[in-house]
PDB file of C-alpha atoms in Angstrom:
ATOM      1  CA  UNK Y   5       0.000   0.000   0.000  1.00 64.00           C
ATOM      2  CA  UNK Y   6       1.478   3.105  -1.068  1.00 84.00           C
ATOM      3  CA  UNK Y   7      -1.229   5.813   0.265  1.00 91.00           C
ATOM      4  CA  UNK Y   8      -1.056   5.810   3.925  1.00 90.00           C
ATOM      5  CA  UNK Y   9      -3.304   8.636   5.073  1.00 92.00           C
ATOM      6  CA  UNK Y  10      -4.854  11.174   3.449  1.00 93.00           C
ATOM      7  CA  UNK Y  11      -7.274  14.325   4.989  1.00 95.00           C
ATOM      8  CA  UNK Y  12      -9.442  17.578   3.899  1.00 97.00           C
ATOM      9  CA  UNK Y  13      -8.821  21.109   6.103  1.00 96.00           C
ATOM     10  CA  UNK Y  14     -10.369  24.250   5.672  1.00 95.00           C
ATOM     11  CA  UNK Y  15      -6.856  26.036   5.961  1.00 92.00           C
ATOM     12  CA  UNK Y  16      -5.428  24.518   9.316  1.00 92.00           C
ATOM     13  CA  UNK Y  17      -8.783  22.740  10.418  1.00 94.00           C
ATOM     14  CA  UNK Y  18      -8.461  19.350   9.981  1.00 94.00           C
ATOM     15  CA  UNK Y  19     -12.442  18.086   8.273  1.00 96.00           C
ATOM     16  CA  UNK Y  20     -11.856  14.734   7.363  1.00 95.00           C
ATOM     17  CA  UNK Y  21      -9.199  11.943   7.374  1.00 93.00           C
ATOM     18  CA  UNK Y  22      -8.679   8.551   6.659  1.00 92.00           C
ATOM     19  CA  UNK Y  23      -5.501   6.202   7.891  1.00 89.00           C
ATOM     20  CA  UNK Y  24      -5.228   3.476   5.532  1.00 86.00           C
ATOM     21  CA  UNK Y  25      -2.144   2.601   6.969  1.00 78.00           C
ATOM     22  CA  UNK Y  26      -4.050   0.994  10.215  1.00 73.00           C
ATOM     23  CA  UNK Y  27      -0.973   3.301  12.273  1.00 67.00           C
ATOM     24  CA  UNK Y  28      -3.043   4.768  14.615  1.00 60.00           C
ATOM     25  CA  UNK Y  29      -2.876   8.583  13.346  1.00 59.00           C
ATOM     26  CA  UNK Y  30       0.538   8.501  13.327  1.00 70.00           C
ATOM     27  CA  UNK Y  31       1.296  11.391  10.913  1.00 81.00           C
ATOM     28  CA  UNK Y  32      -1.552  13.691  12.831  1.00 80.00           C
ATOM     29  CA  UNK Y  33       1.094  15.429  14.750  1.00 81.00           C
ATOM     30  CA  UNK Y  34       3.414  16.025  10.989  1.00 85.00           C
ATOM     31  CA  UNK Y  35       0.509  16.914   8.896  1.00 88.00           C
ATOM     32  CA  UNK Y  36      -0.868  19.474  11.194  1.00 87.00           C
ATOM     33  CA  UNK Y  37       2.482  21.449  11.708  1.00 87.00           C
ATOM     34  CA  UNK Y  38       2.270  21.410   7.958  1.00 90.00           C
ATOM     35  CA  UNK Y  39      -1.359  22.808   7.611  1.00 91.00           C
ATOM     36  CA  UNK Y  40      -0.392  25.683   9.951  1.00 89.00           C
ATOM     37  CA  UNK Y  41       2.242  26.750   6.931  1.00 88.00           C
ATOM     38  CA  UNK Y  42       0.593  26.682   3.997  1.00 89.00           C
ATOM     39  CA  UNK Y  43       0.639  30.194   2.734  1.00 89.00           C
ATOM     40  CA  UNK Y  44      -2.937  32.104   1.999  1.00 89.00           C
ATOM     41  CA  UNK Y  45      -2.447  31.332  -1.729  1.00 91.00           C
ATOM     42  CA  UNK Y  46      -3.250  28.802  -4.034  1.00 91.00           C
ATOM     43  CA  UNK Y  47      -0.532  26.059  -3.818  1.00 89.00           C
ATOM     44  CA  UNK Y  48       1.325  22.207  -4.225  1.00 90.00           C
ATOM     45  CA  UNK Y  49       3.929  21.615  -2.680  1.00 90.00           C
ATOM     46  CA  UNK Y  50       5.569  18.147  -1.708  1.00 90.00           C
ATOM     47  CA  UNK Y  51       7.817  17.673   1.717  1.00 89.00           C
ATOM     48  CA  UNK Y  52      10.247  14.864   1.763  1.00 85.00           C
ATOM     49  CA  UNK Y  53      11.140  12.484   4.746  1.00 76.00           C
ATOM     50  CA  UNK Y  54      13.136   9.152   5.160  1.00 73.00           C
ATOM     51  CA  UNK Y  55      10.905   6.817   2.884  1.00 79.00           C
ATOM     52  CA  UNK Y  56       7.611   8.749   2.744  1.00 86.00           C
ATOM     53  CA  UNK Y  57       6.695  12.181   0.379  1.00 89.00           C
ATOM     54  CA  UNK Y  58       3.924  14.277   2.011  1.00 90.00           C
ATOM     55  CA  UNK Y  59       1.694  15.606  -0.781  1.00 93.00           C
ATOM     56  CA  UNK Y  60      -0.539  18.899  -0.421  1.00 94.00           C
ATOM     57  CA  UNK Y  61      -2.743  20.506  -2.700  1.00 94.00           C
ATOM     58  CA  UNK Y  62      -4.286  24.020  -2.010  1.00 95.00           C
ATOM     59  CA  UNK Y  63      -7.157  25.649  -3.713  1.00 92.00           C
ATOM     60  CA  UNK Y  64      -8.941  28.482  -2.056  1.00 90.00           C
ATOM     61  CA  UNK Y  65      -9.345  27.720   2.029  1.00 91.00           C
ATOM     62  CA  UNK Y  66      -9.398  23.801   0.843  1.00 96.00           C
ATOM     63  CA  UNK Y  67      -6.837  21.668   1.454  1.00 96.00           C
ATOM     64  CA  UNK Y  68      -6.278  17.888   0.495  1.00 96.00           C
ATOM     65  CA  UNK Y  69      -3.494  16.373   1.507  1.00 95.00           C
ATOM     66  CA  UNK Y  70      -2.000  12.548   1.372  1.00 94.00           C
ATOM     67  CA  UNK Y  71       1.181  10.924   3.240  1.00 92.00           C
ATOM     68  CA  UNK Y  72       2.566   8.114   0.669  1.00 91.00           C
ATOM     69  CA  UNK Y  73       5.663   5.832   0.164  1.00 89.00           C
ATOM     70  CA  UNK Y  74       8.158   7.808  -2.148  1.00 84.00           C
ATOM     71  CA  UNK Y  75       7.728   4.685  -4.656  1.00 83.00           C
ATOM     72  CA  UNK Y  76       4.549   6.097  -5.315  1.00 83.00           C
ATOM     73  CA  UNK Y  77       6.046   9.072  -6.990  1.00 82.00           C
ATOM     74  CA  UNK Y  78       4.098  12.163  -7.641  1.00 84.00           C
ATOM     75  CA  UNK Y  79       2.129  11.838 -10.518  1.00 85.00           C
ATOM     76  CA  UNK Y  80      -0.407   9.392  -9.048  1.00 87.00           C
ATOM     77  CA  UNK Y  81      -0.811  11.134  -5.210  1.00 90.00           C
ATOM     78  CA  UNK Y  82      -1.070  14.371  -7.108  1.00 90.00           C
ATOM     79  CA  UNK Y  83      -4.129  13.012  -9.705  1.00 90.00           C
ATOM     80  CA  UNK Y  84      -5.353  11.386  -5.996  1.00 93.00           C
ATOM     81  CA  UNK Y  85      -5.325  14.576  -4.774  1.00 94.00           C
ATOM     82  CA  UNK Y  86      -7.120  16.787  -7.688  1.00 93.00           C
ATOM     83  CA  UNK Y  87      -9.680  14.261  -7.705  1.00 93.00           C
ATOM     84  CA  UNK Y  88     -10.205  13.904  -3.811  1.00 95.00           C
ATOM     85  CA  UNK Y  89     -10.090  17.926  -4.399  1.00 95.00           C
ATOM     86  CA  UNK Y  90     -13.232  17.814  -7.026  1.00 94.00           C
ATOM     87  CA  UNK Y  91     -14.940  15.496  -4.747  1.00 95.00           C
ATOM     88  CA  UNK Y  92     -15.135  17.069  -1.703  1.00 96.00           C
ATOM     89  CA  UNK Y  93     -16.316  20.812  -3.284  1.00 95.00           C
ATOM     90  CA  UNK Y  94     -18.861  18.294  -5.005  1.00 95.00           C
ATOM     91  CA  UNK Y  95     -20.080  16.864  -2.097  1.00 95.00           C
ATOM     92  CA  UNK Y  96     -20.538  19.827   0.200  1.00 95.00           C
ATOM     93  CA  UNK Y  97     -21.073  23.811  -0.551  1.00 94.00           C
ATOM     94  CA  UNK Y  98     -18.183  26.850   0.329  1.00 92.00           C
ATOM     95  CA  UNK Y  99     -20.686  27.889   3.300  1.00 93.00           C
ATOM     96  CA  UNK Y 100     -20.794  23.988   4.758  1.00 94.00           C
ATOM     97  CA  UNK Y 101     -17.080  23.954   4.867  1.00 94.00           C
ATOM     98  CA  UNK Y 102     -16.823  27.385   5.815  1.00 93.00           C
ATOM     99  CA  UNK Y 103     -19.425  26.628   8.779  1.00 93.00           C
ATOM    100  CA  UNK Y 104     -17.791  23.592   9.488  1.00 94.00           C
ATOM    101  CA  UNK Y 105     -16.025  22.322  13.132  1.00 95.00           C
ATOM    102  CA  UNK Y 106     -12.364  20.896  13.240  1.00 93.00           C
ATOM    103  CA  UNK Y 107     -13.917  17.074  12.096  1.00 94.00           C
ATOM    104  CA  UNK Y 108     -17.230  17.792  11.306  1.00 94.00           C
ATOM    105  CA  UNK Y 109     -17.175  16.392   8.105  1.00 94.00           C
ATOM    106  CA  UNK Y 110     -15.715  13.252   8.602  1.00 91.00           C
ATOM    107  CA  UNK Y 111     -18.680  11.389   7.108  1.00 94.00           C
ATOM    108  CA  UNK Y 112     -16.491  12.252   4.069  1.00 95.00           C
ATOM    109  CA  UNK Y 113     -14.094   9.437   5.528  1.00 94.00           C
ATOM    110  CA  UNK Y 114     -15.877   6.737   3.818  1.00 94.00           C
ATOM    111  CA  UNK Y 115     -15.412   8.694   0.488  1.00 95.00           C
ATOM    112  CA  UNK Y 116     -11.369   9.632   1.060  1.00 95.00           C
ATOM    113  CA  UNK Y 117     -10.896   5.735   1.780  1.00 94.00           C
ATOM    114  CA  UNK Y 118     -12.732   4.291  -1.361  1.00 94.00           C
ATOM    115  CA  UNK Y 119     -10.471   7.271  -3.263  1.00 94.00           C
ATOM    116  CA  UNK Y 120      -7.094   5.538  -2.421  1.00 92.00           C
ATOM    117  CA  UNK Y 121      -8.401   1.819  -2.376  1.00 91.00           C
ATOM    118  CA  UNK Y 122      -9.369   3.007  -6.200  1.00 91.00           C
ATOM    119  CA  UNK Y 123      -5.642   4.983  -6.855  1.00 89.00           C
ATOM    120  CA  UNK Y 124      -3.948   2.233  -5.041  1.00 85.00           C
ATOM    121  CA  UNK Y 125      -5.818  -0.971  -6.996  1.00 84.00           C
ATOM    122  CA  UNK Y 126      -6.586   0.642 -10.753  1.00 78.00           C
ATOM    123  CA  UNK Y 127      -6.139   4.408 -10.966  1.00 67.00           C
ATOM    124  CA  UNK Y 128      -8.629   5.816 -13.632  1.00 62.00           C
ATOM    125  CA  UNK Y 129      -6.762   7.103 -16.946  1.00 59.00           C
ATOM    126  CA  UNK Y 130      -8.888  10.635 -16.937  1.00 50.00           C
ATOM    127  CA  UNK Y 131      -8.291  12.059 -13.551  1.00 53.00           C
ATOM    128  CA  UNK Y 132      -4.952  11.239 -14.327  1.00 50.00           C
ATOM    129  CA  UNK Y 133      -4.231  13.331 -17.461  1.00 53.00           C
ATOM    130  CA  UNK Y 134      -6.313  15.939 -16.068  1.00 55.00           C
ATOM    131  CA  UNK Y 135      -4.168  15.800 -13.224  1.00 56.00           C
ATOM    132  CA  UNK Y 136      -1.169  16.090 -15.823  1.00 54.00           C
ATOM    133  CA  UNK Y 137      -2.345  18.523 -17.833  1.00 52.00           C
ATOM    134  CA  UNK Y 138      -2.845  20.725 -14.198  1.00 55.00           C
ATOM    135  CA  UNK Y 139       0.489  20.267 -13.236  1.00 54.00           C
ATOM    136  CA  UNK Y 140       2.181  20.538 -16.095  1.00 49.00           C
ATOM    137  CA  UNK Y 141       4.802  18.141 -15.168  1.00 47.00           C
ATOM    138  CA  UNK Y 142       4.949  17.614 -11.066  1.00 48.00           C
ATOM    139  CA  UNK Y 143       8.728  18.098 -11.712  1.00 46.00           C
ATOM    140  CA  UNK Y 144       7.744  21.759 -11.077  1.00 47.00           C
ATOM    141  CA  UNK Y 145       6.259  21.273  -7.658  1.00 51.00           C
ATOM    142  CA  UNK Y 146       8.589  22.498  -5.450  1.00 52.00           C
ATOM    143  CA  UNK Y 147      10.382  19.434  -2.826  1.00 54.00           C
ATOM    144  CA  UNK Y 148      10.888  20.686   0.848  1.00 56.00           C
ATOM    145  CA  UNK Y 149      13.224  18.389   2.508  1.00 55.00           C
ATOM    146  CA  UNK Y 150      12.935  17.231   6.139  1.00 53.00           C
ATOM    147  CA  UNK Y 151      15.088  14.439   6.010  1.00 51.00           C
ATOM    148  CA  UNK Y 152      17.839  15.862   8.159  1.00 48.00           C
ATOM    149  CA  UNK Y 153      15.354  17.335  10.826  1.00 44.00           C
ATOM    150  CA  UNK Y 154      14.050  13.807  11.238  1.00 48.00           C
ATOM    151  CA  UNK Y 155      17.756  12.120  11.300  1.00 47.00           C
ATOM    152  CA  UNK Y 156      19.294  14.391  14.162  1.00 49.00           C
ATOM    153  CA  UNK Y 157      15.789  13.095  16.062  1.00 47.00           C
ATOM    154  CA  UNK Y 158      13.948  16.519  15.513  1.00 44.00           C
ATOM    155  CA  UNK Y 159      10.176  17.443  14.794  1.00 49.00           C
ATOM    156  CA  UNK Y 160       9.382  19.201  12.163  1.00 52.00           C
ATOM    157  CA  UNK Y 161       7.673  21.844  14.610  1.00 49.00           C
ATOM    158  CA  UNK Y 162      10.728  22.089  16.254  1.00 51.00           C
ATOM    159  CA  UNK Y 163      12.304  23.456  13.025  1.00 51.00           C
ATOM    160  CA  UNK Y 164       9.102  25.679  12.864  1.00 51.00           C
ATOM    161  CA  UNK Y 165       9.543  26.752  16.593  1.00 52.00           C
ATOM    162  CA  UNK Y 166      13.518  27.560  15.929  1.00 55.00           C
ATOM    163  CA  UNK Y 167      12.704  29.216  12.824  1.00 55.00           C
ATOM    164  CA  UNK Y 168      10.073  31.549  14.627  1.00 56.00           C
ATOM    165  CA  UNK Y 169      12.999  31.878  17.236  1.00 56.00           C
ATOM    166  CA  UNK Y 170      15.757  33.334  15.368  1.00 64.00           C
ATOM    167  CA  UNK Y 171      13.432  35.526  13.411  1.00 61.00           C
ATOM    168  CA  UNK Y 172      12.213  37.075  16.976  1.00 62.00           C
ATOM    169  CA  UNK Y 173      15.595  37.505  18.188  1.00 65.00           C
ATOM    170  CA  UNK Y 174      16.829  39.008  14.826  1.00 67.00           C
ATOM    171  CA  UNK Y 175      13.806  41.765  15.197  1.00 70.00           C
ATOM    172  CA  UNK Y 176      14.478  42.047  19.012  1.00 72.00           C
ATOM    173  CA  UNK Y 177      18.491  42.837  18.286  1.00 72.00           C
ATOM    174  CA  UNK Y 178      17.106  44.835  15.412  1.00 76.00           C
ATOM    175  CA  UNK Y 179      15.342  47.473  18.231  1.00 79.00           C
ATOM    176  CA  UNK Y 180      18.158  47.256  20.622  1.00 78.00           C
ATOM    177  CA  UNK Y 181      20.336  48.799  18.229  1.00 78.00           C
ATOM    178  CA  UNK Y 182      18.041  51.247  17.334  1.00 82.00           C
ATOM    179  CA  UNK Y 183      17.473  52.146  21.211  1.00 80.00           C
ATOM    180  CA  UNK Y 184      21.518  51.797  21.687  1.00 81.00           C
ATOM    181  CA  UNK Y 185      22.388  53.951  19.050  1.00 84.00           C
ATOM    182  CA  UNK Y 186      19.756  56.581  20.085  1.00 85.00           C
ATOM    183  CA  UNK Y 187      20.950  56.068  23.574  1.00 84.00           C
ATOM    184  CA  UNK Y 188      24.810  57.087  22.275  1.00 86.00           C
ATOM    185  CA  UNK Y 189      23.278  60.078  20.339  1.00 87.00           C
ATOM    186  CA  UNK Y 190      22.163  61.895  22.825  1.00 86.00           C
ATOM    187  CA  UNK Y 191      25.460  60.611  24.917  1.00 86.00           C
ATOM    188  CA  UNK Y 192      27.477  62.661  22.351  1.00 86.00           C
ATOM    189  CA  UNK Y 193      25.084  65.636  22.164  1.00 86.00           C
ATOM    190  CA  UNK Y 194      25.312  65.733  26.065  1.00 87.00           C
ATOM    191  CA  UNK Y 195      28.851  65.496  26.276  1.00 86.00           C
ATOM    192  CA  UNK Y 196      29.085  68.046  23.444  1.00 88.00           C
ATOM    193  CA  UNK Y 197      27.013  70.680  24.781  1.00 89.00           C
ATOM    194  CA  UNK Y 198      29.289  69.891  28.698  1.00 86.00           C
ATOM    195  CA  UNK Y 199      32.360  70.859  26.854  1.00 88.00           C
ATOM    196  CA  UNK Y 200      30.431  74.187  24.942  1.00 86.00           C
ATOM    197  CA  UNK Y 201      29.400  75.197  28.562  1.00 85.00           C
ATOM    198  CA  UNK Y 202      33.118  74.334  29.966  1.00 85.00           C
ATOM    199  CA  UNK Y 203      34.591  76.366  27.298  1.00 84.00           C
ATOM    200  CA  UNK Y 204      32.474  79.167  27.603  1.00 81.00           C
ATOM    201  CA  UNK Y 205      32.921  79.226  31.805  1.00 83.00           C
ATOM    202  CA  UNK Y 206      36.690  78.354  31.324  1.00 83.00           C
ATOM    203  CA  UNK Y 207      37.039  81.544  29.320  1.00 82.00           C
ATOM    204  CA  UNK Y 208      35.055  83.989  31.784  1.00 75.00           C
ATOM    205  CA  UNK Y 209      36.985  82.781  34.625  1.00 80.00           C
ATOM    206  CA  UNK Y 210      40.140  83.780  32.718  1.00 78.00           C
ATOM    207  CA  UNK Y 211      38.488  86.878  31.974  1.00 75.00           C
ATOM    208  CA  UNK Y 212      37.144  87.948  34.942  1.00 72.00           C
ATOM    209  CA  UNK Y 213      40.935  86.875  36.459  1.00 75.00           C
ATOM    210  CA  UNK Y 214      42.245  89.664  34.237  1.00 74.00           C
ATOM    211  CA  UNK Y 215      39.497  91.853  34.047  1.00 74.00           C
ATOM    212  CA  UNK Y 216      37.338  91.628  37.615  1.00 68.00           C
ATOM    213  CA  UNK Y 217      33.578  89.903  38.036  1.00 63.00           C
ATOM    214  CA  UNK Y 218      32.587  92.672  35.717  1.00 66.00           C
ATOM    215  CA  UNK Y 219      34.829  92.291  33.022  1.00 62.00           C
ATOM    216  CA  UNK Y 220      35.471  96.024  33.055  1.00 65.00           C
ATOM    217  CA  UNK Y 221      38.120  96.091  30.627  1.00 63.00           C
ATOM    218  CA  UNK Y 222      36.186  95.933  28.240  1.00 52.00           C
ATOM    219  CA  UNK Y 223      33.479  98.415  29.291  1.00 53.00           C
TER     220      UNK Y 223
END
């Protein structure tokens, strides 16, 4: 069996799934760090790890999405996923999936599991060129690789969470240097107008030396 799970979200809201693979949701936790990354606009994208290719196809606020063996390639999980695509905005109107709750729909499950039985046993030849014609060559979908997260023992949200990290630390030493080098302006414009106000006192003290508190020599 090379299509292992496969689920429809309403951006990051999971609506239905199906695990073909028997593992017990075991790519839940992978799939939904993914969801909560797909940009706003229309997209496929495929992300690579060990011996499995997670697919994703986004059109509008739908998403279809399908873990598979990499000997499955991409043509076939990609045609699975147009089709699986057509059949869910078939089955159910924008304002049901825009009304609906994380799972609400999963009386689609029946639907996504007779999908891959059907891609996995016989794949029809139309949804397949369509699928082609589409992506004009799945070669083009770009291949995000997680391969060394998972070999060092990482999650992929873990990569998310360090990613988020270093971009909040490069905006927080953005403003401290903003705040320092304000803070050394104003040093320099302080210690600037001390030595004006030295200077100036430094020569009436000389003057008045010469001249008395007055400074009558030159009345």
């Amino acid at each position: 069996m090379s299509l292992l799970f496969a689920l429809v979200a309403r951006g990051a809201i999971v609506l239905a799934e199906h695990d073909a693979s028997k593992s017990g949701n075991s790519y839940a936790q992978a799939t939904q760090t993914i969801l909560s990354k797909i940009p706003p606009n229309d997209s496929k994208l495929t992300y690579a790890a060990e011996n499995l290719l997670i697919h994703y196809q986004k059109t509008s606020d739908v998403v279809t999405m399908v873990v598979a063996e990499d000997s499955a390639g991409r043509r076939m999980p990609f045609g699975f996923l147009a089709e699986l695509m057509k059949r869910f905005t078939a089955a159910y109107s924008s304002e049901e999936i825009g009304d609906a709750p994380a799972y609400g729909m999963n009386s689609f499950e029946g639907d996504i599991a007779k999908l891959m039985k059907q891609y996995e046993e016989s794949p029809p030849n139309d949804p397949i060129k369509v699928a082609q014609a589409e992506l004009a060559g799945v070669k083009d979908v770009m291949v995000k690789s997680i391969d060394a997260v998972l070999s060092r023992g990482e999650r992929i949200e873990l990569l998310v969470d360090k990613t988020d990290a270093m971009s909040s630390q490069a905006r927080a030493f953005r403003k401290r240097s903003t705040v320092l080098r304000r803070k050394m302006w104003w040093k320099n414009v302080k210690v600037l107008i001390a030595i004006g106000v030295s200077g100036v006192l430094l020569l009436y003290i000389i003057a008045a030396s010469l001249c008395g508190v007055g400074l009558h020599c030159y009345s």
